Coordinates of C-alpha atoms and ligand atoms in Angstrom, one line a residue:
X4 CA 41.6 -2.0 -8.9
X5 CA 42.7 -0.2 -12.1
X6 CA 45.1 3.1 -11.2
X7 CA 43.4 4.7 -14.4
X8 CA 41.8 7.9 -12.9
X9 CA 37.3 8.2 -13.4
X10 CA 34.9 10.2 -13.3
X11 CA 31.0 9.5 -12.9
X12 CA 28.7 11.4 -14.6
X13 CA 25.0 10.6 -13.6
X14 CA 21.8 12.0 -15.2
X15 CA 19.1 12.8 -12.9
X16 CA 17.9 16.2 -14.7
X17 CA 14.3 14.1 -15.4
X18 CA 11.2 15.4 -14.4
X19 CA 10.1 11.8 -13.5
X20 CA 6.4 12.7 -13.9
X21 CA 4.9 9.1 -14.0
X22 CA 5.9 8.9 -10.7
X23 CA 3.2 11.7 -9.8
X24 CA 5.4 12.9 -6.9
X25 CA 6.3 16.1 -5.0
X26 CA 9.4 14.8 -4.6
X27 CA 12.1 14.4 -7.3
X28 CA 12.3 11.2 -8.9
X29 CA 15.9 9.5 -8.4
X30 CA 14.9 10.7 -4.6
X31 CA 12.7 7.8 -3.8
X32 CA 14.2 4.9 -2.1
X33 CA 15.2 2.2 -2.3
X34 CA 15.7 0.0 1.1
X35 CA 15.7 3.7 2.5
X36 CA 18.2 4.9 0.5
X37 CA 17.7 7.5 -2.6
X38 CA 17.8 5.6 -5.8
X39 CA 20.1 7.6 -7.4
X40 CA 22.7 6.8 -4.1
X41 CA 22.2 3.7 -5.0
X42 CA 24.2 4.2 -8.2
X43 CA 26.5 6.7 -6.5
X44 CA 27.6 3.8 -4.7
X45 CA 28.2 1.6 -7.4
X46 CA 30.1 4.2 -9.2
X47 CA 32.4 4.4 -6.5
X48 CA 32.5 0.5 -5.8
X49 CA 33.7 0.5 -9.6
X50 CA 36.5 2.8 -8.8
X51 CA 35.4 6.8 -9.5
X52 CA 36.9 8.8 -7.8
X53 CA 35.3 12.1 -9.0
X54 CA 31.5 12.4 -9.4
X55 CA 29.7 14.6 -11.2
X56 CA 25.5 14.8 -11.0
X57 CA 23.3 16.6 -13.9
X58 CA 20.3 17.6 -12.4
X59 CA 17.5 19.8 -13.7
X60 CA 13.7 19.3 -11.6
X61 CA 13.8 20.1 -8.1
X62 CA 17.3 21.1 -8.0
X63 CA 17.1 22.2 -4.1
X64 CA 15.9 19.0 -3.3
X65 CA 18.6 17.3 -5.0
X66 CA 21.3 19.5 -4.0
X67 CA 20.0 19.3 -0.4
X68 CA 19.9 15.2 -0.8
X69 CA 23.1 15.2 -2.3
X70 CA 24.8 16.9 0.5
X71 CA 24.4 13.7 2.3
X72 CA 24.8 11.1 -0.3
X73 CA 27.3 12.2 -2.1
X74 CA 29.2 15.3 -0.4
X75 CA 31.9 15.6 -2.8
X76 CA 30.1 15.4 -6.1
X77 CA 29.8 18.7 -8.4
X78 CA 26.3 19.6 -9.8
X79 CA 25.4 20.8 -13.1
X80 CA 22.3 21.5 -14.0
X81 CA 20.9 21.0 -17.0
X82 CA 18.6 23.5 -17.9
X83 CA 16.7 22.5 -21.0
X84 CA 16.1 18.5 -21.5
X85 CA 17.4 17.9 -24.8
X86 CA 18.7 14.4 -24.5
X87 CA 21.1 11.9 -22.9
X88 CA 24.4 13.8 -24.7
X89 CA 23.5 17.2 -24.1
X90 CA 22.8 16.2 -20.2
X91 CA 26.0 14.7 -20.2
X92 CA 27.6 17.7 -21.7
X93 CA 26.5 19.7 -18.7
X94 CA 29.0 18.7 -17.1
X95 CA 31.9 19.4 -19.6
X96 CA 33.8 21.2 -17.1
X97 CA 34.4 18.1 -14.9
X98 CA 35.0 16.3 -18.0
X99 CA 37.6 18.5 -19.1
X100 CA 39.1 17.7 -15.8
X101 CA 40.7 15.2 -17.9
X102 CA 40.3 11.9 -16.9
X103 CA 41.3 8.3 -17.9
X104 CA 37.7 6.4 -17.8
X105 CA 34.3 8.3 -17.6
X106 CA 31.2 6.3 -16.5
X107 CA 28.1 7.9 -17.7
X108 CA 25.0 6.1 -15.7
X109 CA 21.7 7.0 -15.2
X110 CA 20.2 8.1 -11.9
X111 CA 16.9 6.0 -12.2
X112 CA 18.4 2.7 -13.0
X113 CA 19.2 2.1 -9.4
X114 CA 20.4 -1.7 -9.6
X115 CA 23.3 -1.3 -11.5
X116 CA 26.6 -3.1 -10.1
X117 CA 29.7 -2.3 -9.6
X118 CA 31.0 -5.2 -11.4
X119 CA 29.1 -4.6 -14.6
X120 CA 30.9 -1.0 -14.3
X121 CA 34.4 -2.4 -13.5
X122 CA 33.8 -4.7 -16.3
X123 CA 33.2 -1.5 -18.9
X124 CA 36.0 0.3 -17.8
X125 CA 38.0 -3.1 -17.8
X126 CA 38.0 -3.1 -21.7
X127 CA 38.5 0.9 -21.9
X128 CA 41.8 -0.5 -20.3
X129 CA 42.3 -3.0 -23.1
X130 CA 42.2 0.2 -25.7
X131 CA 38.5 0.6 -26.0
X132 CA 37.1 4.4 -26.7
X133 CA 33.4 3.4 -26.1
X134 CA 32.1 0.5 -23.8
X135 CA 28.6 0.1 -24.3
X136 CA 26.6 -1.7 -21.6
X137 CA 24.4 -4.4 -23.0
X138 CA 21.0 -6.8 -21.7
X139 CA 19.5 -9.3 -23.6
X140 CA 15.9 -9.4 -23.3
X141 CA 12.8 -11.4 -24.6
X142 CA 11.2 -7.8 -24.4
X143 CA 13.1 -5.0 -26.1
X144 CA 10.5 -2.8 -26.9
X145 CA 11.4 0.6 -25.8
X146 CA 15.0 0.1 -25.7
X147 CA 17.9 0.9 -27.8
X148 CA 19.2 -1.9 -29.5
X149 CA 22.8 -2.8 -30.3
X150 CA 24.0 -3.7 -33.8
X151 CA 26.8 -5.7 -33.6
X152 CA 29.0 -6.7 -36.3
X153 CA 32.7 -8.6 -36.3
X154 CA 32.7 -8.2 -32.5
X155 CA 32.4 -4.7 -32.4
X156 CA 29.6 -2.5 -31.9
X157 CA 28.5 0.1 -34.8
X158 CA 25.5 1.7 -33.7
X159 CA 22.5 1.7 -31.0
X160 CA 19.5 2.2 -32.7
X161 CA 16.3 3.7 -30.2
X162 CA 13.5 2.2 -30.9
X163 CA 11.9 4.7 -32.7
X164 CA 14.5 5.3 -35.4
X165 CA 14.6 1.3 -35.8
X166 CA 13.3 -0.8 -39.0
X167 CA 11.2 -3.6 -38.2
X168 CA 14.1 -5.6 -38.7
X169 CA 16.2 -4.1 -35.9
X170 CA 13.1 -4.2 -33.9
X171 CA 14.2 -8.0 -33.5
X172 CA 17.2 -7.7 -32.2
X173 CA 17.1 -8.9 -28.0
X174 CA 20.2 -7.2 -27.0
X175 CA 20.1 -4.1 -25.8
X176 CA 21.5 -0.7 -24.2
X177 CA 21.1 -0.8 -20.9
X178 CA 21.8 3.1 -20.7
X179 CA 25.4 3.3 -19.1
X180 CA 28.7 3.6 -21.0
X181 CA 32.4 3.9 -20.4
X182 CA 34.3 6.3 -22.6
X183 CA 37.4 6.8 -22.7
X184 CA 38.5 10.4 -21.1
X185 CA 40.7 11.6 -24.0
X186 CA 38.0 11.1 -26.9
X187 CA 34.5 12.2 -24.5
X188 CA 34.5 15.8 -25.4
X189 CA 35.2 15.6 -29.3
X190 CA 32.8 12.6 -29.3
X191 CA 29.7 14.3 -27.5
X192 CA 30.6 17.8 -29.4
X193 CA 30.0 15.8 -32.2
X194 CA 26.7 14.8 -31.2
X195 CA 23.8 15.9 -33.3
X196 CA 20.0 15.6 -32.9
X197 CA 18.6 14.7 -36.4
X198 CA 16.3 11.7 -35.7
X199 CA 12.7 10.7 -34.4
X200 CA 13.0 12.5 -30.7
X201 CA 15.1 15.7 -32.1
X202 CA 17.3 14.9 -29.0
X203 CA 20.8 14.7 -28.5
X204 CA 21.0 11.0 -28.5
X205 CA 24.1 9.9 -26.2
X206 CA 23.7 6.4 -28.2
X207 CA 25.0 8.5 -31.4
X208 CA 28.6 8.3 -30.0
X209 CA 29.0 5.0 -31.2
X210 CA 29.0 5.5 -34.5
X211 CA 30.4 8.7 -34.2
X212 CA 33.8 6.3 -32.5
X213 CA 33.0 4.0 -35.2
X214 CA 33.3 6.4 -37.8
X215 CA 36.9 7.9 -36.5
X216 CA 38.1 3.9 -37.1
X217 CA 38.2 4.4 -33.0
X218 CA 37.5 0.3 -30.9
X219 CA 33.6 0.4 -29.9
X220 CA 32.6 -3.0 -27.8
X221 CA 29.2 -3.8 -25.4
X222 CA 29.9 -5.6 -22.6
X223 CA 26.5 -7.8 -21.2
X224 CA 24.9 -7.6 -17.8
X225 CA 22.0 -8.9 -16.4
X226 CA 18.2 -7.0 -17.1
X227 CA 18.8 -5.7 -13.2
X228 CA 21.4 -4.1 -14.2
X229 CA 19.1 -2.1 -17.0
X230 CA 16.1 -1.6 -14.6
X231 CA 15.0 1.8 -15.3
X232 CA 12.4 3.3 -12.8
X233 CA 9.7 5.7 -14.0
X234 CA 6.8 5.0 -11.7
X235 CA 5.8 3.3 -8.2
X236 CA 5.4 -0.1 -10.0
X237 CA 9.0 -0.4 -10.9
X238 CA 10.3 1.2 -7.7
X239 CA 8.5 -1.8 -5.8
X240 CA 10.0 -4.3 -8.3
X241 CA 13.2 -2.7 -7.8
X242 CA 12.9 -3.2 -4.0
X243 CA 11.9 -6.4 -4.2
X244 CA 15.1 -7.2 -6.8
X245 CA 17.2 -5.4 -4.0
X246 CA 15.5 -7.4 -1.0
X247 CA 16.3 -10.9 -2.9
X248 CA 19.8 -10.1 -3.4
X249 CA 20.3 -8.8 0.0
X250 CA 18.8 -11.6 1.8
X251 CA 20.8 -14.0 -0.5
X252 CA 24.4 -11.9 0.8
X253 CA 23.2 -12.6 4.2
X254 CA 22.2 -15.8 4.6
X255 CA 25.3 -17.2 2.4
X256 CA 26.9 -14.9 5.0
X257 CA 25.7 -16.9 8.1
X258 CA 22.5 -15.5 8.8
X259 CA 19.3 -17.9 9.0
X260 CA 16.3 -16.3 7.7
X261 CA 13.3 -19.1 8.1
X262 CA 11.3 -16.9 5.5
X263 CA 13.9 -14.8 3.7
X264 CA 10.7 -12.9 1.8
X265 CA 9.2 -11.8 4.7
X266 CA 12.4 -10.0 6.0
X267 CA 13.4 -6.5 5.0
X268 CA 16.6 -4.9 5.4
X269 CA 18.0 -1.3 4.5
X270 CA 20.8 -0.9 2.7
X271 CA 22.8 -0.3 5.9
X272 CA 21.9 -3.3 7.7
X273 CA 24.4 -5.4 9.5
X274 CA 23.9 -8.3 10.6
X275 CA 26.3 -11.0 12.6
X276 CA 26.6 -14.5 11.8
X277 CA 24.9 -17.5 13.4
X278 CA 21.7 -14.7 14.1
X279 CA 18.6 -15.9 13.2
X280 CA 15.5 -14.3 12.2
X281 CA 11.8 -15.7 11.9
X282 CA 9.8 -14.2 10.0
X283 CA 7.9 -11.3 9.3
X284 CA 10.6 -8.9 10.3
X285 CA 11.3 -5.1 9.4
X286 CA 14.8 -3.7 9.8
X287 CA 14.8 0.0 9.5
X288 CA 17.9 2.1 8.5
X289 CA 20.7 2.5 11.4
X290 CA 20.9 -1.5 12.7
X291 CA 23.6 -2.9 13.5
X292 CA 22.7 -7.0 14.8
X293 CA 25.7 -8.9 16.1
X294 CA 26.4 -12.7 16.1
X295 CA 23.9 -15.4 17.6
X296 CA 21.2 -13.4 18.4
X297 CA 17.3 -14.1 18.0
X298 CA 14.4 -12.0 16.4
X299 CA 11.5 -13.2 16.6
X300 CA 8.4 -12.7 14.1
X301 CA 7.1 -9.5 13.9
X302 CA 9.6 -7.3 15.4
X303 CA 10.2 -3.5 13.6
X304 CA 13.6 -2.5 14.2
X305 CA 15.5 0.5 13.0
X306 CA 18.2 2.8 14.4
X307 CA 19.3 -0.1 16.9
X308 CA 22.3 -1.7 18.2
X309 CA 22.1 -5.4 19.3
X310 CA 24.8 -7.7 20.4
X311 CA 25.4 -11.0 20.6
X312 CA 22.9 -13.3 22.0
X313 CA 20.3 -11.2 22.4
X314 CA 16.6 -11.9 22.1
X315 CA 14.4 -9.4 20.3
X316 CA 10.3 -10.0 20.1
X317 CA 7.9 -11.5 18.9
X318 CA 6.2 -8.3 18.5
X319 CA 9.5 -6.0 19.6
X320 CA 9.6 -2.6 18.5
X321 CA 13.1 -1.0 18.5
X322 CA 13.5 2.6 18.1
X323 CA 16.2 4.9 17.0
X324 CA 18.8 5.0 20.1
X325 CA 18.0 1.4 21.0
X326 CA 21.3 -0.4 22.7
X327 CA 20.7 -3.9 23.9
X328 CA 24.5 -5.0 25.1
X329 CA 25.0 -8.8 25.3
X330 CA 22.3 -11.4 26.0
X331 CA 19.9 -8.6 27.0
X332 CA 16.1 -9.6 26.3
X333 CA 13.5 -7.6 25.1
X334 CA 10.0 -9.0 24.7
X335 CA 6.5 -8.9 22.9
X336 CA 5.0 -5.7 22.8
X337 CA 7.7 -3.8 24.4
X338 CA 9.2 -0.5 22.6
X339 CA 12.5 0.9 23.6
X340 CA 13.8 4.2 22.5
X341 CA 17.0 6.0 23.4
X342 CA 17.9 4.0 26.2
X343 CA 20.5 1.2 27.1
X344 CA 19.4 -2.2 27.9
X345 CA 22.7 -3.4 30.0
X346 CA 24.0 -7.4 29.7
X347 CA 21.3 -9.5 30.6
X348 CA 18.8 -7.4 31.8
X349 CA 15.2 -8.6 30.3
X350 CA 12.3 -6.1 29.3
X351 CA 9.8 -9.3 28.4
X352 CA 6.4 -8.1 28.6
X353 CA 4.2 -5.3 27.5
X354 CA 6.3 -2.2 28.7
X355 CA 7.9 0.8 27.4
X356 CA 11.3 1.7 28.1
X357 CA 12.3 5.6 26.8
X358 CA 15.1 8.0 27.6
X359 CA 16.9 5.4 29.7
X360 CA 19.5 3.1 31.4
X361 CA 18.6 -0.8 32.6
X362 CA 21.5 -2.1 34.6
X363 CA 23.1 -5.6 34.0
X364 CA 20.8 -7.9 35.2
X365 CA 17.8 -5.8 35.8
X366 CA 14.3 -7.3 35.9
X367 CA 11.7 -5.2 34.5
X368 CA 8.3 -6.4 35.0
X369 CA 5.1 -6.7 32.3
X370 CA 3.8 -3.3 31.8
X371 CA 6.4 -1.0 33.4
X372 CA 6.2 2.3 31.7
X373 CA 9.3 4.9 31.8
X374 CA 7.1 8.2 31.8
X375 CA 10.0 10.3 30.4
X376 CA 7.8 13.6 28.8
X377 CA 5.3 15.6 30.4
X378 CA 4.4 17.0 26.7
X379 CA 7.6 19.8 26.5
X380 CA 10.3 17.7 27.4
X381 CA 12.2 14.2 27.6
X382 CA 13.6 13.2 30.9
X383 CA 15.7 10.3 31.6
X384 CA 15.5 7.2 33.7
X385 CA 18.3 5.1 35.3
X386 CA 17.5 1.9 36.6
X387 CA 20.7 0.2 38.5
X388 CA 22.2 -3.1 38.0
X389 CA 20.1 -6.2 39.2
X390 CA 17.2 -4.0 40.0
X391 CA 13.4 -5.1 40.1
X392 CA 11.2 -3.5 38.6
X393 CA 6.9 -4.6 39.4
X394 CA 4.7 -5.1 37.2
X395 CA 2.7 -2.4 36.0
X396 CA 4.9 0.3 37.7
X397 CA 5.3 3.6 36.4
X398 CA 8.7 5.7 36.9
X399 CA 8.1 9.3 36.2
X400 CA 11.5 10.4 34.8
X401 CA 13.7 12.1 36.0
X402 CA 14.3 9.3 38.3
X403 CA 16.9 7.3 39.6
X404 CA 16.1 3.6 41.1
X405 CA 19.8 2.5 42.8
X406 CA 21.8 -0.8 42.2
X407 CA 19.5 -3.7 43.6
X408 CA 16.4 -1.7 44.0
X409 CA 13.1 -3.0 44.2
X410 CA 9.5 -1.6 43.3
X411 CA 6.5 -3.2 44.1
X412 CA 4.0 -3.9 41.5
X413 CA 1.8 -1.4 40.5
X414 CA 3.9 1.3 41.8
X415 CA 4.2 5.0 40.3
X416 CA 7.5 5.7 41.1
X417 CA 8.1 10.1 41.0
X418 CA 11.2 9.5 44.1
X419 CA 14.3 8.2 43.3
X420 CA 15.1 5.0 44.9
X421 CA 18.3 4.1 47.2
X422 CA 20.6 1.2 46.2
X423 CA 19.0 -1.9 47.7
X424 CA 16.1 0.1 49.2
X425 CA 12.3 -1.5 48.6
X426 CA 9.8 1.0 47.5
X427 CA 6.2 0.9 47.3
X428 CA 4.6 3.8 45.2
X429 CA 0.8 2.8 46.0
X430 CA -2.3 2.8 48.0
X431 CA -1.9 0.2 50.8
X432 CA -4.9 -3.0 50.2
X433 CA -7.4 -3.2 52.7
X434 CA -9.2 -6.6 53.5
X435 CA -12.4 -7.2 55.6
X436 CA -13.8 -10.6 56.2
X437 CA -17.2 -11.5 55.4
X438 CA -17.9 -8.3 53.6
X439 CA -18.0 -9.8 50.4
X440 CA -20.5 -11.9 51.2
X441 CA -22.7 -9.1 53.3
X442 CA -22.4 -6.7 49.9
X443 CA -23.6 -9.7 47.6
X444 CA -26.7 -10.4 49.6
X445 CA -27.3 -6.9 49.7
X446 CA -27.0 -6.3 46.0
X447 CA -29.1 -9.6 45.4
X448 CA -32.2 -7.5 47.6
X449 CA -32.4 -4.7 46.1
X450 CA -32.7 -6.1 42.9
X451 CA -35.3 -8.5 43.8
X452 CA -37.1 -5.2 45.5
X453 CA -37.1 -3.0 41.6
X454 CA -38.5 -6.6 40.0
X455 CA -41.9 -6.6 42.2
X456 CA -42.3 -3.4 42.0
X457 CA -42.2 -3.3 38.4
X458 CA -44.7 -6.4 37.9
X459 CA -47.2 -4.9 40.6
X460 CA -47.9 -2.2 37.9
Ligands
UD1_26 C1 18.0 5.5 -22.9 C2 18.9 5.1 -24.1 C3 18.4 3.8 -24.6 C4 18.4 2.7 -23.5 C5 17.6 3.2 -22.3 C6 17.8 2.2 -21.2 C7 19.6 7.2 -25.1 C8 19.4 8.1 -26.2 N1 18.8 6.2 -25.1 O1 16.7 5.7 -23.4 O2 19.2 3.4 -25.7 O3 18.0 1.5 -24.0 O4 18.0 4.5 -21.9 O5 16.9 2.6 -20.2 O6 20.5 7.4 -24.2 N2 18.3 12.6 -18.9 C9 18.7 13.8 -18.5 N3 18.6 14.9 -19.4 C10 18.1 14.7 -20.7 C11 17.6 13.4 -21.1 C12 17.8 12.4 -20.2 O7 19.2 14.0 -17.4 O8 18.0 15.7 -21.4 C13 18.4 11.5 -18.0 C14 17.1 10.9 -17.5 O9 16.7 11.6 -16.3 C15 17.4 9.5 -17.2 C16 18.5 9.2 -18.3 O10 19.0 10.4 -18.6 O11 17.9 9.2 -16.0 C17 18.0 8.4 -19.5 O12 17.0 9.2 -20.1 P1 15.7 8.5 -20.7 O13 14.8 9.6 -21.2 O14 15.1 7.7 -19.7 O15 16.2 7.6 -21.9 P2 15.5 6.4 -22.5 O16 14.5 6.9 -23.5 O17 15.0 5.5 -21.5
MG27 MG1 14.5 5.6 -19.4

């Protein structure tokens, strides 16, 4: 990577208000992740070092998100919306920082990659003042479109200041631009806002370059890269453009998916070679999947840790705190939560294991419920290595069943239970011959009794 210093200026001062939300635009996901960290990341996968993030509706929220996302950037906030130049120009004082390369990106045009950003600030290298990023599109309308001549670029022309002949033109500005640190300020201060909008157009800086005999280029990228979200539409095609590519990444990376649409990841997913998933799957933020294991169909997994050669579902539901250790197994229509599912132990059927430990080895049986709250608080359960656990048992947590332990089914378990001891938590069965039998023919009399007596009315 280049040793050229950069800054990253994103806009996200939009009010966003065809996404009819409470929350602020750029802060709708994308595979769980804000869009707009979405493009911190490829900002810093394209070498910024220094971020900067102009935000204007539901500032709070955004400074509150941000804390997390992107700890280090500074906030500016723009406080009237008067175009792409003057939002950038909010944040003149990081600018002034003085930096080789500045990316200016958009918050909302989450797809953006790192390479089509490297790329632009590859040709500021060369000498460029202005790299434009360019898409070529059957569809332009609505986008600014780039006038090319001899190589260069001299203008961007938005749609609404174009003639019908520039209307024509399929390549277009995908939004972002790298500008060279030393010219930014006296570019943008030069920036003025007599045209359709009456906005500070950031596109003007071309000609503005062009005019000071300064080297103007676009650069193309793919229409992903241009993907601008406004409402709910284009944040599910953005998903789904973020699914594909992810699901691509791991299955050249080793992973078999059997029906790679049907499987969802986050954007932290991680997920071990030689694994294979069917299909129908959810992974939730926070999974981390080593090498060789299975999920079946239909399992919703998120905050969990599984290592090699496990088996997950069908029908598995893996909550936050979730630690399967090798070749552990967890079933159809069990949940686990918080707990630790030691090296081979198998949870297969039916049960819910909470606040908990299951020794290597252990056995628990269809239906076994961990009873860790009594409606205030969570208690925890340790089961020991190699222990069995009946079906249909319930341990009420706290509770401790030893090494080698054994409940009999249908047990409700409230004692803790020695090493190797065998306990039975339920009412004792009682048989009686020939009772059956007596109880039928008495049932059978009675009945035949209420019949006459209600035809002899
Ligand atoms: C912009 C480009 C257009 C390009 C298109 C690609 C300009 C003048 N036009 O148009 O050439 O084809 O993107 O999608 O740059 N913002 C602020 N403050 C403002 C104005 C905008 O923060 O005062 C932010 C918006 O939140 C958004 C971004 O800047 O993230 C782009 O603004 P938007 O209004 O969407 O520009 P477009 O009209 O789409
Ligand atoms: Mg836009």
């Amino acid at each position: 990577m280049s040793q050229r210093s950069c800054l990253s200026v994103i806009l996200a001062a939009g009010e966003g208000t065809r996404m009819k939300s409470a929350l602020p635009k750029v802060l709708h996901q994308i595979a769980g992740l804000p869009m707009v960290a979405h493009v911190v990341k490829a900002a810093e996968g394209a070498g910024a070092s220094a971020l900067a993030l102009v935000i204007g509706h539901g500032a709070e929220d955004m400074r509150k998100a941000a804390a997390k996302f992107a700890p280090k950037a500074d906030m500016f906030v723009q406080e009237q919306r008067l175009g792409t130049a003057h939002a950038v120009l909010a944040a003149r004082q990081a600018i002034s920082k003085g930096y080789d390369d500045i990316l200016v990106m958009f918050g909302d045009t989450p797809l953006i990659d790192a390479e089509a950003l490297a790329a632009a600030r590859g040709r500021l290298a060369e000498g460029a003042a202005v790299v434009v990023i360019g898409f070529r599109t059957a569809n332009p309308a609505g986008y600014g479109r780039l006038i090319e001549k001899d190589g260069g670029l001299i203008a961007i022309r938005e749609e609404k200041d174009c003639s019908e002949e520039e209307k024509k033109i399929g390549f277009c500005n995908a939004g972002m631009m790298a500008v060279a640190g030393k010219h930014a300020l006296k570019l943008l201060d030069a920036v003025g806002n007599k045209n359709a909008k009456g906005e500070y157009y950031l596109t003007d800086i071309v000609e503005i370059a062009g005019a000071q005999g300064l080297d103007v280029v676009a650069t193309e990228a793919s229409f992903e890269n241009a993907l601008g979200i406004n409402n709910r539409a284009e944040l599910a095609q953005a998903e789904g453009i973020w699914q594909t590519r992810r699901r691509r990444e791991a299955m050249l990376a080793g992973v078999t998916l059997i029906a790679p649409e049907t499987v969802y990841f986050s954007h932290d997913t991680e997920i071990g070679a030689d694994t294979i998933v069917e299909p129908n799957v959810w992974f939730g933020p926070g999974v981390t999947v080593a090498q060789g294991a299975k999920i079946h169909a239909f399992s919703h997994i998120e905050g969990a840790t599984i290592a090699s050669n496990c088996d997950v579902g069908p029908f598995a539901r893996l909550r936050p705190g979730a630690d399967l250790r090798t070749k552990a197994k967890v079933g159809n229509f069990c949940e686990v939560k918080q707990a630790i599912v030691e090296e081979g132990a198998k949870v297969n059927h039916l049960t819910y294991i909470g606040d908990a430990r299951v020794g290597a080895g252990a056995n628990i049986g269809a239906g076994t419920i961990t009873c860790n709250y009594d409606g205030y608080s969570k208690f925890f359960t340790d089961i020991g290595e190699g222990a069995f656990i009946g079906s249909n048992s319930s341990l009420v947590a706290p509770v401790t069943i030893g090494k080698g332990g054994y409940i009999a089914s249908g047990s409700v378990i409230t004692e803790n239970v020695p090493e190797d001891a065998l306990a039975f938590g339920r009412a004792r069965q009682k048989t009686i011959p020939g009772k059956g039998k007596e109880l039928r023919e008495r049932f059978a009399s009675a009945a035949a009794a209420k019949k006459k007596a209600g035809s002899d009315h």
